[in-house]
PDB file of C-alpha atoms and ligand atoms in Angstrom:
ATOM      1  CA  MET A 180       0.000   0.000   0.000  1.00 97.00           C
ATOM      2  CA  LYS A 181       1.177   3.545  -0.742  1.00 98.00           C
ATOM      3  CA  VAL A 182      -0.131   6.543   1.200  1.00 99.00           C
ATOM      4  CA  ALA A 183       0.028  10.296   0.555  1.00 99.00           C
ATOM      5  CA  ILE A 184       0.128  12.373   3.735  1.00 99.00           C
ATOM      6  CA  GLY A 185      -0.227  16.105   4.261  1.00 99.00           C
ATOM      7  CA  SER A 186      -0.941  18.682   6.927  1.00 99.00           C
ATOM      8  CA  ASP A 187      -1.080  22.372   7.550  1.00 98.00           C
ATOM      9  CA  HIS A 188       0.917  24.040  10.345  1.00 98.00           C
ATOM     10  CA  ALA A 189      -1.721  23.040  12.939  1.00 98.00           C
ATOM     11  CA  GLY A 190      -1.374  19.360  12.065  1.00 98.00           C
ATOM     12  CA  TYR A 191       2.346  19.228  11.394  1.00 98.00           C
ATOM     13  CA  LYS A 192       3.391  17.458  14.619  1.00 98.00           C
ATOM     14  CA  ILE A 193       0.874  14.636  14.248  1.00 98.00           C
ATOM     15  CA  LYS A 194       1.812  14.245  10.570  1.00 98.00           C
ATOM     16  CA  GLU A 195       5.365  13.529  11.674  1.00 98.00           C
ATOM     17  CA  ASP A 196       4.101  11.033  14.307  1.00 98.00           C
ATOM     18  CA  ILE A 197       2.011   9.197  11.726  1.00 98.00           C
ATOM     19  CA  LYS A 198       4.992   8.903   9.420  1.00 98.00           C
ATOM     20  CA  ASP A 199       6.705   7.017  12.292  1.00 98.00           C
ATOM     21  CA  VAL A 200       3.668   4.700  12.488  1.00 98.00           C
ATOM     22  CA  MET A 201       3.890   4.013   8.749  1.00 98.00           C
ATOM     23  CA  ASP A 202       7.632   3.325   9.060  1.00 98.00           C
ATOM     24  CA  GLU A 203       6.831   0.773  11.810  1.00 98.00           C
ATOM     25  CA  LEU A 204       4.184  -0.851   9.600  1.00 98.00           C
ATOM     26  CA  ASN A 205       6.475  -0.815   6.538  1.00 98.00           C
ATOM     27  CA  ILE A 206       3.987   1.305   4.625  1.00 98.00           C
ATOM     28  CA  GLN A 207       5.404   3.424   1.808  1.00 98.00           C
ATOM     29  CA  TYR A 208       4.329   7.076   1.911  1.00 98.00           C
ATOM     30  CA  GLU A 209       4.744  10.372   0.136  1.00 98.00           C
ATOM     31  CA  ASP A 210       4.758  13.514   2.297  1.00 98.00           C
ATOM     32  CA  VAL A 211       3.337  16.485   0.355  1.00 98.00           C
ATOM     33  CA  GLY A 212       4.089  18.892   3.243  1.00 98.00           C
ATOM     34  CA  CYS A 213       3.904  21.193   5.023  1.00 98.00           C
ATOM     35  CA  ASN A 214       7.434  21.033   6.339  1.00 98.00           C
ATOM     36  CA  CYS A 215       7.319  23.136   9.515  1.00 98.00           C
ATOM     37  CA  GLU A 216       4.886  24.947  11.806  1.00 98.00           C
ATOM     38  CA  ASP A 217       4.846  28.219   9.840  1.00 98.00           C
ATOM     39  CA  SER A 218       1.295  29.234   8.914  1.00 98.00           C
ATOM     40  CA  VAL A 219       0.037  27.813   5.590  1.00 98.00           C
ATOM     41  CA  ASP A 220      -3.375  27.168   3.935  1.00 98.00           C
ATOM     42  CA  TYR A 221      -4.824  23.658   4.378  1.00 98.00           C
ATOM     43  CA  PRO A 222      -6.331  23.381   0.823  1.00 98.00           C
ATOM     44  CA  ASP A 223      -2.792  23.604  -0.586  1.00 98.00           C
ATOM     45  CA  TYR A 224      -2.115  20.197   1.033  1.00 99.00           C
ATOM     46  CA  ALA A 225      -5.586  18.615   0.954  1.00 99.00           C
ATOM     47  CA  VAL A 226      -5.902  18.936  -2.839  1.00 99.00           C
ATOM     48  CA  PRO A 227      -2.622  17.224  -3.816  1.00 98.00           C
ATOM     49  CA  VAL A 228      -3.261  14.347  -1.391  1.00 99.00           C
ATOM     50  CA  ALA A 229      -6.864  13.933  -2.602  1.00 99.00           C
ATOM     51  CA  GLU A 230      -5.819  14.093  -6.265  1.00 98.00           C
ATOM     52  CA  LYS A 231      -3.129  11.448  -5.786  1.00 99.00           C
ATOM     53  CA  VAL A 232      -5.750   9.140  -4.273  1.00 98.00           C
ATOM     54  CA  ALA A 233      -8.302   9.936  -6.993  1.00 98.00           C
ATOM     55  CA  ASN A 234      -5.873   9.326  -9.871  1.00 98.00           C
ATOM     56  CA  GLY A 235      -4.523   6.094  -8.379  1.00 98.00           C
ATOM     57  CA  GLU A 236      -0.993   7.376  -7.763  1.00 98.00           C
ATOM     58  CA  VAL A 237      -1.466   6.216  -4.151  1.00 98.00           C
ATOM     59  CA  ASP A 238      -3.968   3.897  -2.474  1.00 98.00           C
ATOM     60  CA  ARG A 239      -4.904   6.085   0.493  1.00 98.00           C
ATOM     61  CA  GLY A 240      -4.420   9.565   1.931  1.00 99.00           C
ATOM     62  CA  ILE A 241      -4.038  11.014   5.420  1.00 99.00           C
ATOM     63  CA  LEU A 242      -4.633  14.704   6.200  1.00 99.00           C
ATOM     64  CA  ILE A 243      -4.217  16.584   9.470  1.00 99.00           C
ATOM     65  CA  CYS A 244      -5.079  20.189  10.325  1.00 98.00           C
ATOM     66  CA  GLY A 245      -6.223  21.866  13.538  1.00 98.00           C
ATOM     67  CA  THR A 246      -9.716  20.362  13.483  1.00 99.00           C
ATOM     68  CA  GLY A 247      -9.535  18.062  10.451  1.00 98.00           C
ATOM     69  CA  ILE A 248     -12.639  19.855   9.163  1.00 99.00           C
ATOM     70  CA  GLY A 249     -11.058  22.079   6.507  1.00 98.00           C
ATOM     71  CA  MET A 250      -9.001  19.162   5.226  1.00 99.00           C
ATOM     72  CA  SER A 251     -11.996  16.823   5.042  1.00 98.00           C
ATOM     73  CA  ILE A 252     -14.292  19.355   3.349  1.00 98.00           C
ATOM     74  CA  THR A 253     -11.620  20.132   0.752  1.00 98.00           C
ATOM     75  CA  ALA A 254     -10.648  16.500   0.087  1.00 98.00           C
ATOM     76  CA  ASN A 255     -14.278  15.480  -0.392  1.00 98.00           C
ATOM     77  CA  LYS A 256     -14.629  18.010  -3.242  1.00 97.00           C
ATOM     78  CA  VAL A 257     -12.282  15.889  -5.367  1.00 98.00           C
ATOM     79  CA  ASP A 258     -14.201  13.207  -7.338  1.00 97.00           C
ATOM     80  CA  GLY A 259     -13.378   9.691  -6.204  1.00 98.00           C
ATOM     81  CA  VAL A 260     -12.439  10.696  -2.673  1.00 98.00           C
ATOM     82  CA  ARG A 261     -14.256   9.428   0.405  1.00 98.00           C
ATOM     83  CA  CYS A 262     -12.612  11.330   3.228  1.00 99.00           C
ATOM     84  CA  ALA A 263     -13.614  10.448   6.807  1.00 99.00           C
ATOM     85  CA  LEU A 264     -13.024  12.874   9.664  1.00 99.00           C
ATOM     86  CA  VAL A 265     -12.188  10.614  12.598  1.00 99.00           C
ATOM     87  CA  HIS A 266     -11.339  11.217  16.248  1.00 98.00           C
ATOM     88  CA  ASP A 267     -12.094   7.824  17.826  1.00 98.00           C
ATOM     89  CA  LEU A 268     -11.054   4.229  17.255  1.00 98.00           C
ATOM     90  CA  PHE A 269     -14.553   2.876  16.595  1.00 98.00           C
ATOM     91  CA  SER A 270     -15.104   5.294  13.696  1.00 99.00           C
ATOM     92  CA  ALA A 271     -11.617   4.588  12.345  1.00 99.00           C
ATOM     93  CA  LYS A 272     -12.480   0.900  12.018  1.00 98.00           C
ATOM     94  CA  VAL A 273     -16.082   1.254  10.834  1.00 98.00           C
ATOM     95  CA  THR A 274     -15.362   3.882   8.183  1.00 98.00           C
ATOM     96  CA  ARG A 275     -13.013   1.398   6.534  1.00 98.00           C
ATOM     97  CA  LEU A 276     -15.374  -1.580   6.970  1.00 98.00           C
ATOM     98  CA  HIS A 277     -18.524   0.217   5.822  1.00 98.00           C
ATOM     99  CA  ASN A 278     -17.591   3.358   3.848  1.00 98.00           C
ATOM    100  CA  ASP A 279     -14.334   2.202   2.208  1.00 98.00           C
ATOM    101  CA  SER A 280     -12.959   5.632   3.096  1.00 98.00           C
ATOM    102  CA  ASN A 281      -9.804   6.296   1.102  1.00 98.00           C
ATOM    103  CA  VAL A 282      -8.703   9.444   2.944  1.00 99.00           C
ATOM    104  CA  LEU A 283      -8.471   9.905   6.724  1.00 99.00           C
ATOM    105  CA  ALA A 284      -8.647  13.391   8.269  1.00 99.00           C
ATOM    106  CA  MET A 285      -7.850  14.246  11.881  1.00 99.00           C
ATOM    107  CA  GLY A 286      -7.523  17.398  13.994  1.00 99.00           C
ATOM    108  CA  GLU A 287      -4.412  17.934  16.084  1.00 98.00           C
ATOM    109  CA  ARG A 288      -6.280  20.479  18.235  1.00 98.00           C
ATOM    110  CA  ILE A 289      -8.921  17.827  19.023  1.00 98.00           C
ATOM    111  CA  ILE A 290      -6.903  14.702  19.856  1.00 98.00           C
ATOM    112  CA  GLY A 291      -3.379  14.007  21.080  1.00 98.00           C
ATOM    113  CA  PRO A 292      -0.639  12.083  19.303  1.00 98.00           C
ATOM    114  CA  GLY A 293      -1.340   8.794  21.124  1.00 98.00           C
ATOM    115  CA  VAL A 294      -4.948   8.551  19.959  1.00 98.00           C
ATOM    116  CA  ALA A 295      -4.071   9.850  16.473  1.00 99.00           C
ATOM    117  CA  LYS A 296      -1.409   7.171  16.025  1.00 98.00           C
ATOM    118  CA  GLU A 297      -3.790   4.398  17.100  1.00 98.00           C
ATOM    119  CA  ILE A 298      -6.505   5.735  14.771  1.00 99.00           C
ATOM    120  CA  ALA A 299      -4.055   5.756  11.864  1.00 99.00           C
ATOM    121  CA  LYS A 300      -2.943   2.176  12.653  1.00 98.00           C
ATOM    122  CA  VAL A 301      -6.496   0.832  12.778  1.00 98.00           C
ATOM    123  CA  TRP A 302      -7.584   2.770   9.682  1.00 99.00           C
ATOM    124  CA  LEU A 303      -4.554   1.620   7.672  1.00 98.00           C
ATOM    125  CA  GLN A 304      -4.967  -2.014   8.701  1.00 98.00           C
ATOM    126  CA  THR A 305      -8.724  -2.478   8.248  1.00 98.00           C
ATOM    127  CA  GLU A 306     -10.101  -3.722   4.928  1.00 98.00           C
ATOM    128  CA  PHE A 307     -13.465  -2.830   3.355  1.00 98.00           C
ATOM    129  CA  GLU A 308     -16.159  -5.391   4.194  1.00 98.00           C
ATOM    130  CA  GLY A 309     -17.954  -5.141   0.821  1.00 97.00           C
ATOM    131  CA  GLY A 310     -21.314  -6.939   0.501  1.00 97.00           C
ATOM    132  CA  ARG A 311     -24.251  -4.671   1.309  1.00 97.00           C
ATOM    133  CA  HIS A 312     -21.823  -1.849   2.014  1.00 98.00           C
ATOM    134  CA  GLU A 313     -20.557  -1.927  -1.558  1.00 98.00           C
ATOM    135  CA  ARG A 314     -24.074  -1.152  -2.817  1.00 98.00           C
ATOM    136  CA  ARG A 315     -24.257   1.831  -0.449  1.00 98.00           C
ATOM    137  CA  VAL A 316     -20.803   3.123  -1.397  1.00 98.00           C
ATOM    138  CA  ASN A 317     -21.771   2.843  -5.084  1.00 97.00           C
ATOM    139  CA  LYS A 318     -24.914   4.890  -4.423  1.00 97.00           C
ATOM    140  CA  MET A 319     -22.788   7.486  -2.608  1.00 96.00           C
ATOM    141  CA  MET A 320     -20.388   7.739  -5.551  1.00 96.00           C
ATOM    142  CA  GLU A 321     -23.259   8.054  -8.073  1.00 96.00           C
ATOM    143  CA  VAL A 322     -23.900  11.503  -6.614  1.00 95.00           C
ATOM    144  CA  GLU A 323     -20.686  12.681  -8.293  1.00 92.00           C
ATOM    145  CA  SER A 324     -21.761  11.616 -11.778  1.00 83.00           C
ATOM    146  CA  LYS A 325     -25.077  13.457 -11.332  1.00 84.00           C
ATOM    147  CA  ALA A 326     -23.398  16.715 -10.266  1.00 74.00           C
TER     148      ALA A 326
HETATM  149  C1  RB5 B 444      -5.743  26.827  11.073  1.00 63.11           C
HETATM  150  O1  RB5 B 444      -5.754  27.842  12.026  1.00 63.11           O
HETATM  151  C2  RB5 B 444      -7.041  26.043  11.155  1.00 63.11           C
HETATM  152  O2  RB5 B 444      -8.110  26.838  10.720  1.00 63.11           O
HETATM  153  C3  RB5 B 444      -6.949  24.781  10.327  1.00 63.11           C
HETATM  154  O3  RB5 B 444      -5.885  24.019  10.776  1.00 63.11           O
HETATM  155  C4  RB5 B 444      -8.150  23.862  10.372  1.00 63.11           C
HETATM  156  O4  RB5 B 444      -8.574  23.631  11.666  1.00 63.11           O
HETATM  157  C5  RB5 B 444      -9.251  24.204   9.461  1.00 63.11           C
HETATM  158  O5  RB5 B 444     -10.259  23.491   9.344  1.00 63.11           O
END
């Protein structure tokens, strides 16, 4: 699996922590930035990560900002992206099982690094359940073609 990861200044520290998690799990990743805690604009990082997922350059994306909200709203505007904003372990697992989410967003001002790392681990290691959920995901994605 290959993952694209990005953050703004408010998510920079957790981005670095999650890169350590991916190193531990032997998961290949591409860091699109940002590269320090100087103030930047979250869409400048959400869009490249979302586009890499949408065009198949990577399998999944991870985005972190202060709340995760700006990142998730932006990522979900790119066709093909199903970005889940997650701050608990149950949602991390179920959004993979049921929604086949291909981008994970989190907020560094909402949760600490310990919880964020566990969420990333669970989300990266859980496979889509398919079955009745596939029908629902297909219906969700049909909204894009009607837009
Ligand atoms: C940056 O101050 C903050 O607005 C951003 O990280 C994020 O929380 C936006 O949704």
